[in-house]
């Protein structure tokens, strides 16, 4: 495990459960399992907590006292950062894109309940969001504070190590359950999760990884490859992940954080079949991608596929289905 050399906090309850999806396996004809990272036990759970265990350990070790991060209006990452900072007694400021602002619903309700400072920036461009974050950082510094900026999604190599660990955790659970993981499928939003999973899968040996793209990113394959290889270097592994190992399937639908018909249908199928709730921004579209790939014969017969539930359920209470 990577946490011997590099600082890591315990913010979530791990291992999260992993279970076979009986009903979905029947419907799709594929051996399907789910990794419940939505159940990691802080706020309403989600993948960002594994990244934050590394990022906030670093912030604390270096004596930072105020955390800033950015995201979309309903950012899961921002809310989970705020929740973890509240738990650790760190100050936190969220700088969010105004588009998609809902008032006190979903994650914005949770941010309000935690009494977190939220600054909205009316722009479609992250460079404007970071410019605003920089202005806030300068103001905080002038007041004698030591601010720590976490980039969007926490998708930096250090954060990705959380998903390197997650694959080790999943492989151990699978072994106990009596099967071998052949394929992992996860959402690819800002790339840190996918990058970490790739690195973890490579360390385990023969596990394929497919990332489902749910937001528009330029040169995304290269970016994920870079994150994975730089994360490898952090833990003294060879940075030997090749570009073609980053497999991406695009299921954005009408746009980032805009529900898609297929995504909504996939959310309903999962809820009706398994009693599990996915979200309209990431996991619903990713599961829709999984269902489509099953139909197209993408998975080898007999393959054991693990779908990572990366969280995001608060958006169900903010966006239309
Ligand atoms: C952020 C997020 C993702 C995507 O993870 P990245 O590491 O940003 O690619 C997937 N699912 C949910 C619910 C998220 O909040």
Tab-separated table of C-alpha atoms and ligand atoms in Angstrom:
chain	number	residue	atom	x	y	z
A	1	UNK	CA	0.000	0.000	0.000
A	2	UNK	CA	1.102	3.473	-0.770
A	3	UNK	CA	0.380	5.001	2.637
A	4	UNK	CA	3.695	3.889	4.133
A	5	UNK	CA	5.703	6.695	2.600
A	6	UNK	CA	3.050	9.293	1.927
A	7	UNK	CA	0.741	10.833	4.548
A	8	UNK	CA	-2.859	9.652	4.517
A	9	UNK	CA	-5.754	10.511	6.817
A	10	UNK	CA	-8.681	8.280	7.725
A	11	UNK	CA	-11.720	10.280	6.689
A	12	UNK	CA	-14.042	7.616	5.292
A	13	UNK	CA	-15.030	4.132	6.467
A	14	UNK	CA	-13.073	1.656	4.369
A	15	UNK	CA	-13.319	-0.905	2.960
A	16	UNK	CA	-16.635	0.119	1.442
A	17	UNK	CA	-18.946	-2.800	0.584
A	18	UNK	CA	-18.688	-4.712	-2.681
A	19	UNK	CA	-21.577	-6.891	-3.821
A	20	UNK	CA	-22.810	-8.933	-6.742
A	21	UNK	CA	-25.678	-7.354	-8.682
A	22	UNK	CA	-27.891	-10.427	-9.154
A	23	UNK	CA	-30.726	-8.699	-10.993
A	24	UNK	CA	-28.495	-6.626	-13.253
A	25	UNK	CA	-26.375	-9.686	-14.066
A	26	UNK	CA	-29.556	-11.472	-15.141
A	27	UNK	CA	-30.759	-8.548	-17.266
A	28	UNK	CA	-27.387	-8.005	-18.998
A	29	UNK	CA	-25.974	-11.525	-19.111
A	30	UNK	CA	-22.710	-10.138	-17.695
A	31	UNK	CA	-21.320	-11.010	-14.233
A	32	UNK	CA	-21.759	-7.648	-12.611
A	33	UNK	CA	-20.532	-6.425	-9.224
A	34	UNK	CA	-20.758	-3.011	-7.602
A	35	UNK	CA	-18.216	-1.223	-5.410
A	36	UNK	CA	-20.148	1.055	-3.076
A	37	UNK	CA	-17.912	4.086	-2.692
A	38	UNK	CA	-21.134	6.043	-2.265
A	39	UNK	CA	-21.250	4.448	1.196
A	40	UNK	CA	-17.959	5.736	2.562
A	41	UNK	CA	-19.651	7.426	5.474
A	42	UNK	CA	-18.915	11.129	5.254
A	43	UNK	CA	-21.553	13.532	3.932
A	44	UNK	CA	-23.436	11.390	1.383
A	45	UNK	CA	-20.272	9.598	0.303
A	46	UNK	CA	-18.441	9.469	-2.989
A	47	UNK	CA	-15.109	9.007	-4.703
A	48	UNK	CA	-13.595	12.346	-3.658
A	49	UNK	CA	-13.086	11.187	-0.072
A	50	UNK	CA	-10.328	8.735	-1.073
A	51	UNK	CA	-8.496	11.573	-2.829
A	52	UNK	CA	-9.031	13.929	0.097
A	53	UNK	CA	-7.446	11.440	2.509
A	54	UNK	CA	-4.171	12.144	0.698
A	55	UNK	CA	-4.676	15.802	-0.217
A	56	UNK	CA	-5.766	16.964	3.223
A	57	UNK	CA	-3.012	14.919	4.893
A	58	UNK	CA	-0.590	16.918	2.769
A	59	UNK	CA	-2.313	20.230	3.584
A	60	UNK	CA	-2.223	19.499	7.304
A	61	UNK	CA	1.368	18.293	7.339
A	62	UNK	CA	2.434	21.525	5.643
A	63	UNK	CA	0.514	23.692	8.113
A	64	UNK	CA	-2.214	25.021	5.810
A	65	UNK	CA	-5.286	26.257	7.693
A	66	UNK	CA	-7.803	27.145	4.958
A	67	UNK	CA	-8.792	24.984	1.991
A	68	UNK	CA	-10.152	26.354	-1.280
A	69	UNK	CA	-11.540	24.233	-4.044
A	70	UNK	CA	-13.599	24.685	-7.187
A	71	UNK	CA	-16.251	22.889	-9.201
A	72	UNK	CA	-19.631	23.114	-10.869
A	73	UNK	CA	-22.594	24.577	-8.984
A	74	UNK	CA	-23.649	21.146	-7.672
A	75	UNK	CA	-20.077	19.907	-7.175
A	76	UNK	CA	-19.860	16.676	-5.161
A	77	UNK	CA	-16.148	17.253	-4.794
A	78	UNK	CA	-16.707	20.691	-3.231
A	79	UNK	CA	-19.272	19.387	-0.730
A	80	UNK	CA	-17.079	16.418	0.248
A	81	UNK	CA	-14.069	18.721	0.624
A	82	UNK	CA	-16.151	20.951	2.883
A	83	UNK	CA	-17.368	17.982	4.955
A	84	UNK	CA	-13.831	16.637	5.409
A	85	UNK	CA	-12.537	20.104	6.328
A	86	UNK	CA	-15.319	20.513	8.880
A	87	UNK	CA	-14.327	17.175	10.412
A	88	UNK	CA	-10.673	18.265	10.563
A	89	UNK	CA	-11.374	21.796	11.809
A	90	UNK	CA	-9.923	23.436	8.698
A	91	UNK	CA	-11.532	26.562	7.211
A	92	UNK	CA	-12.946	26.082	3.731
A	93	UNK	CA	-14.092	28.282	0.828
A	94	UNK	CA	-15.829	26.851	-2.256
A	95	UNK	CA	-15.477	28.739	-5.543
A	96	UNK	CA	-18.134	27.364	-7.887
A	97	UNK	CA	-19.414	28.014	-11.383
A	98	UNK	CA	-22.729	29.829	-11.208
A	99	UNK	CA	-24.310	27.951	-14.134
A	100	UNK	CA	-26.633	25.271	-12.735
A	101	UNK	CA	-27.063	27.061	-9.427
A	102	UNK	CA	-30.250	25.758	-7.798
A	103	UNK	CA	-30.695	27.581	-4.530
A	104	UNK	CA	-30.626	25.375	-1.422
A	105	UNK	CA	-31.023	22.002	-3.104
A	106	UNK	CA	-28.806	18.948	-3.392
A	107	UNK	CA	-25.176	19.694	-2.586
A	108	UNK	CA	-25.873	23.413	-2.177
A	109	UNK	CA	-28.266	22.527	0.643
A	110	UNK	CA	-25.559	20.397	2.274
A	111	UNK	CA	-23.038	23.249	1.892
A	112	UNK	CA	-25.538	25.574	3.548
A	113	UNK	CA	-26.192	23.163	6.433
A	114	UNK	CA	-22.423	22.956	7.040
A	115	UNK	CA	-22.343	26.792	7.001
A	116	UNK	CA	-19.660	26.831	4.317
A	117	UNK	CA	-18.697	29.971	2.390
A	118	UNK	CA	-19.635	29.556	-1.283
A	119	UNK	CA	-18.515	32.078	-3.919
A	120	UNK	CA	-20.157	31.816	-7.351
A	121	UNK	CA	-18.394	32.881	-10.537
A	122	UNK	CA	-20.558	33.607	-13.569
A	123	UNK	CA	-18.477	31.967	-16.291
A	124	UNK	CA	-18.089	28.846	-18.418
A	125	UNK	CA	-14.332	28.964	-18.204
A	126	UNK	CA	-12.343	27.452	-15.340
A	127	UNK	CA	-9.575	30.023	-15.823
A	128	UNK	CA	-12.048	32.662	-14.492
A	129	UNK	CA	-12.874	30.414	-11.532
A	130	UNK	CA	-9.178	29.985	-10.702
A	131	UNK	CA	-8.599	33.736	-11.107
A	132	UNK	CA	-11.297	34.344	-8.481
A	133	UNK	CA	-9.772	31.657	-6.241
A	134	UNK	CA	-6.404	33.435	-6.577
A	135	UNK	CA	-7.962	36.742	-5.532
A	136	UNK	CA	-9.474	35.073	-2.442
A	137	UNK	CA	-6.141	33.401	-1.668
A	138	UNK	CA	-4.362	36.788	-1.750
A	139	UNK	CA	-6.961	38.287	0.605
A	140	UNK	CA	-6.621	35.354	3.009
A	141	UNK	CA	-2.836	35.615	2.973
A	142	UNK	CA	-3.079	39.344	3.762
A	143	UNK	CA	-5.066	38.320	6.858
A	144	UNK	CA	-2.287	35.953	7.932
A	145	UNK	CA	-4.001	32.764	6.752
A	146	UNK	CA	-2.293	29.903	4.922
A	147	UNK	CA	-4.624	28.823	2.083
A	148	UNK	CA	-4.357	25.477	0.246
A	149	UNK	CA	-5.900	25.184	-3.228
A	150	UNK	CA	-7.246	21.818	-4.379
A	151	UNK	CA	-7.825	21.844	-8.171
A	152	UNK	CA	-11.156	20.765	-9.616
A	153	UNK	CA	-12.115	17.208	-8.680
A	154	UNK	CA	-8.930	16.770	-6.631
A	155	UNK	CA	-7.588	15.169	-9.812
A	156	UNK	CA	-3.881	15.554	-9.150
A	157	UNK	CA	-1.474	12.596	-8.928
A	158	UNK	CA	-1.447	12.643	-5.103
A	159	UNK	CA	-5.255	12.414	-4.995
A	160	UNK	CA	-5.299	9.617	-7.583
A	161	UNK	CA	-3.407	7.411	-5.126
A	162	UNK	CA	-6.724	6.994	-3.323
A	163	UNK	CA	-7.942	4.942	-6.278
A	164	UNK	CA	-4.713	3.033	-6.563
A	165	UNK	CA	-5.490	1.881	-3.021
A	166	UNK	CA	-9.146	1.259	-3.883
A	167	UNK	CA	-8.231	-1.350	-6.508
A	168	UNK	CA	-6.104	-3.198	-3.947
A	169	UNK	CA	-9.066	-3.093	-1.580
A	170	UNK	CA	-11.406	-4.418	-4.281
A	171	UNK	CA	-9.047	-7.213	-5.309
A	172	UNK	CA	-8.821	-8.383	-1.683
A	173	UNK	CA	-12.620	-8.313	-1.332
A	174	UNK	CA	-13.072	-10.216	-4.591
A	175	UNK	CA	-10.638	-12.868	-3.397
A	176	UNK	CA	-12.638	-13.281	-0.204
A	177	UNK	CA	-15.860	-13.480	-2.225
A	178	UNK	CA	-14.303	-16.136	-4.473
A	179	UNK	CA	-13.920	-14.383	-7.800
A	180	UNK	CA	-11.298	-12.506	-9.805
A	181	UNK	CA	-11.905	-9.004	-11.138
A	182	UNK	CA	-11.428	-8.936	-14.915
A	183	UNK	CA	-12.747	-5.495	-15.731
A	184	UNK	CA	-13.465	-2.271	-13.843
A	185	UNK	CA	-15.803	0.381	-15.163
A	186	UNK	CA	-15.935	3.874	-13.674
A	187	UNK	CA	-16.958	7.411	-14.518
A	188	UNK	CA	-14.262	9.681	-15.893
A	189	UNK	CA	-15.000	13.295	-14.980
A	190	UNK	CA	-11.762	15.107	-14.203
A	191	UNK	CA	-9.687	11.936	-14.576
A	192	UNK	CA	-8.166	11.335	-11.144
A	193	UNK	CA	-10.315	8.338	-10.348
A	194	UNK	CA	-9.677	6.688	-13.715
A	195	UNK	CA	-5.939	7.440	-13.470
A	196	UNK	CA	-5.684	5.902	-10.004
A	197	UNK	CA	-7.758	2.861	-10.978
A	198	UNK	CA	-5.517	2.283	-14.006
A	199	UNK	CA	-2.430	2.332	-11.831
A	200	UNK	CA	-4.034	-0.005	-9.287
A	201	UNK	CA	-5.241	-2.362	-12.025
A	202	UNK	CA	-1.757	-2.508	-13.512
A	203	UNK	CA	-0.301	-3.360	-10.111
A	204	UNK	CA	-2.820	-6.217	-9.729
A	205	UNK	CA	-1.940	-7.664	-13.113
A	206	UNK	CA	-4.621	-8.544	-15.562
A	207	UNK	CA	-7.535	-6.140	-14.964
A	208	UNK	CA	-9.001	-4.105	-17.818
A	209	UNK	CA	-10.307	-0.616	-17.109
A	210	UNK	CA	-12.925	1.321	-19.037
A	211	UNK	CA	-13.683	4.935	-18.180
A	212	UNK	CA	-16.987	6.461	-19.170
A	213	UNK	CA	-16.626	10.100	-20.158
A	214	UNK	CA	-19.383	12.322	-18.739
A	215	UNK	CA	-17.871	15.775	-19.256
A	216	UNK	CA	-16.123	17.495	-22.144
A	217	UNK	CA	-12.361	17.548	-21.671
A	218	UNK	CA	-9.630	18.397	-24.158
A	219	UNK	CA	-6.880	15.817	-24.597
A	220	UNK	CA	-8.490	13.841	-21.805
A	221	UNK	CA	-6.761	10.544	-22.621
A	222	UNK	CA	-3.344	12.230	-22.343
A	223	UNK	CA	-4.326	13.925	-19.086
A	224	UNK	CA	-5.448	10.660	-17.465
A	225	UNK	CA	-2.261	8.967	-18.642
A	226	UNK	CA	-0.174	11.790	-17.146
A	227	UNK	CA	-2.015	11.625	-13.796
A	228	UNK	CA	-1.573	7.832	-13.637
A	229	UNK	CA	2.146	7.960	-14.452
A	230	UNK	CA	2.911	10.815	-12.084
A	231	UNK	CA	0.999	8.985	-9.340
A	232	UNK	CA	3.138	5.922	-10.116
A	233	UNK	CA	6.284	7.975	-9.586
A	234	UNK	CA	5.019	9.217	-6.224
A	235	UNK	CA	4.977	5.652	-4.897
A	236	UNK	CA	8.146	4.513	-6.632
A	237	UNK	CA	6.476	2.472	-9.363
A	238	UNK	CA	7.486	2.545	-13.003
A	239	UNK	CA	5.520	5.222	-14.924
A	240	UNK	CA	4.793	2.741	-17.707
A	241	UNK	CA	1.122	3.315	-18.443
A	242	UNK	CA	0.742	3.790	-22.184
A	243	UNK	CA	-1.756	6.108	-23.812
A	244	UNK	CA	-3.643	3.206	-25.408
A	245	UNK	CA	-4.259	1.679	-21.968
A	246	UNK	CA	-6.520	4.657	-21.226
A	247	UNK	CA	-9.790	3.363	-22.652
A	248	UNK	CA	-12.558	5.941	-22.819
A	249	UNK	CA	-16.184	5.568	-23.900
A	250	UNK	CA	-18.214	8.729	-24.225
A	251	UNK	CA	-21.771	8.897	-22.814
A	252	UNK	CA	-22.126	12.618	-22.018
A	253	UNK	CA	-25.542	12.981	-23.652
A	254	UNK	CA	-26.662	16.604	-23.943
A	255	UNK	CA	-23.806	17.935	-21.795
A	256	UNK	CA	-21.988	17.863	-18.463
A	257	UNK	CA	-24.430	17.872	-15.542
A	258	UNK	CA	-27.367	17.816	-17.955
A	259	UNK	CA	-29.325	14.590	-17.415
A	260	UNK	CA	-29.493	12.265	-20.451
A	261	UNK	CA	-32.465	10.106	-21.358
A	262	UNK	CA	-30.313	6.967	-21.258
A	263	UNK	CA	-28.791	7.997	-17.923
A	264	UNK	CA	-32.206	8.562	-16.379
A	265	UNK	CA	-33.428	5.184	-17.663
A	266	UNK	CA	-30.310	3.535	-16.216
A	267	UNK	CA	-30.956	5.178	-12.821
A	268	UNK	CA	-34.507	3.807	-12.869
A	269	UNK	CA	-33.365	0.323	-13.905
A	270	UNK	CA	-30.795	0.162	-11.074
A	271	UNK	CA	-33.351	1.431	-8.528
A	272	UNK	CA	-36.122	-0.914	-9.735
A	273	UNK	CA	-33.839	-3.943	-9.966
A	274	UNK	CA	-31.458	-3.551	-7.043
A	275	UNK	CA	-32.845	-0.786	-4.791
A	276	UNK	CA	-29.656	1.212	-5.351
A	277	UNK	CA	-29.678	4.893	-6.328
A	278	UNK	CA	-27.284	6.330	-8.889
A	279	UNK	CA	-26.913	10.016	-9.790
A	280	UNK	CA	-27.808	11.962	-12.964
A	281	UNK	CA	-24.372	13.578	-13.555
A	282	UNK	CA	-21.876	10.704	-13.275
A	283	UNK	CA	-22.959	7.234	-12.205
A	284	UNK	CA	-26.302	7.146	-14.070
A	285	UNK	CA	-24.614	7.984	-17.372
A	286	UNK	CA	-21.761	5.590	-16.597
A	287	UNK	CA	-24.214	2.795	-15.890
A	288	UNK	CA	-26.078	3.668	-19.101
A	289	UNK	CA	-22.729	3.281	-20.860
A	290	UNK	CA	-22.200	-0.074	-19.177
A	291	UNK	CA	-25.653	-1.282	-20.295
A	292	UNK	CA	-25.001	-0.132	-23.863
A	293	UNK	CA	-21.594	-1.833	-23.918
A	294	UNK	CA	-23.222	-5.052	-22.629
A	295	UNK	CA	-25.682	-4.910	-25.544
A	296	UNK	CA	-22.853	-4.368	-28.005
A	297	UNK	CA	-20.972	-7.433	-26.758
A	298	UNK	CA	-18.079	-5.342	-25.425
A	299	UNK	CA	-17.436	-7.640	-22.473
A	300	UNK	CA	-15.941	-11.089	-22.921
A	301	UNK	CA	-18.399	-13.871	-21.933
A	302	UNK	CA	-17.761	-14.917	-18.339
A	303	UNK	CA	-15.876	-11.721	-17.504
A	304	UNK	CA	-16.371	-10.381	-13.977
A	305	UNK	CA	-17.062	-6.662	-14.228
A	306	UNK	CA	-17.017	-4.289	-11.262
A	307	UNK	CA	-18.911	-1.039	-11.595
A	308	UNK	CA	-17.683	1.621	-9.157
A	309	UNK	CA	-20.493	3.632	-7.580
A	310	UNK	CA	-18.621	6.903	-7.176
A	311	UNK	CA	-21.446	8.688	-5.326
A	312	UNK	CA	-23.194	11.895	-6.341
A	313	UNK	CA	-26.690	11.017	-5.086
A	314	UNK	CA	-27.420	14.527	-3.668
A	315	UNK	CA	-27.858	15.690	-7.295
A	316	UNK	CA	-30.996	13.502	-7.480
A	317	UNK	CA	-32.596	16.119	-5.251
A	318	UNK	CA	-31.462	19.069	-7.354
A	319	UNK	CA	-31.752	18.067	-11.026
A	320	UNK	CA	-34.761	16.821	-13.003
A	321	UNK	CA	-34.652	13.184	-14.098
B	1	LIG	C1	-16.143	13.612	-9.441
B	1	LIG	C2	-17.032	12.469	-9.639
B	1	LIG	C3	-16.715	11.460	-10.567
B	1	LIG	C4	-15.537	11.540	-11.502
B	1	LIG	O1	-14.335	11.380	-10.854
B	1	LIG	P1	-13.038	12.094	-11.453
B	1	LIG	O2	-11.951	11.638	-10.583
B	1	LIG	O3	-13.298	13.566	-11.382
B	1	LIG	O4	-12.898	11.663	-12.857
B	1	LIG	C5	-17.550	10.367	-10.662
B	1	LIG	N1	-18.663	10.268	-9.901
B	1	LIG	C6	-19.000	11.219	-9.015
B	1	LIG	C7	-20.258	11.044	-8.254
B	1	LIG	C8	-18.205	12.344	-8.847
B	1	LIG	O5	-18.564	13.284	-7.971
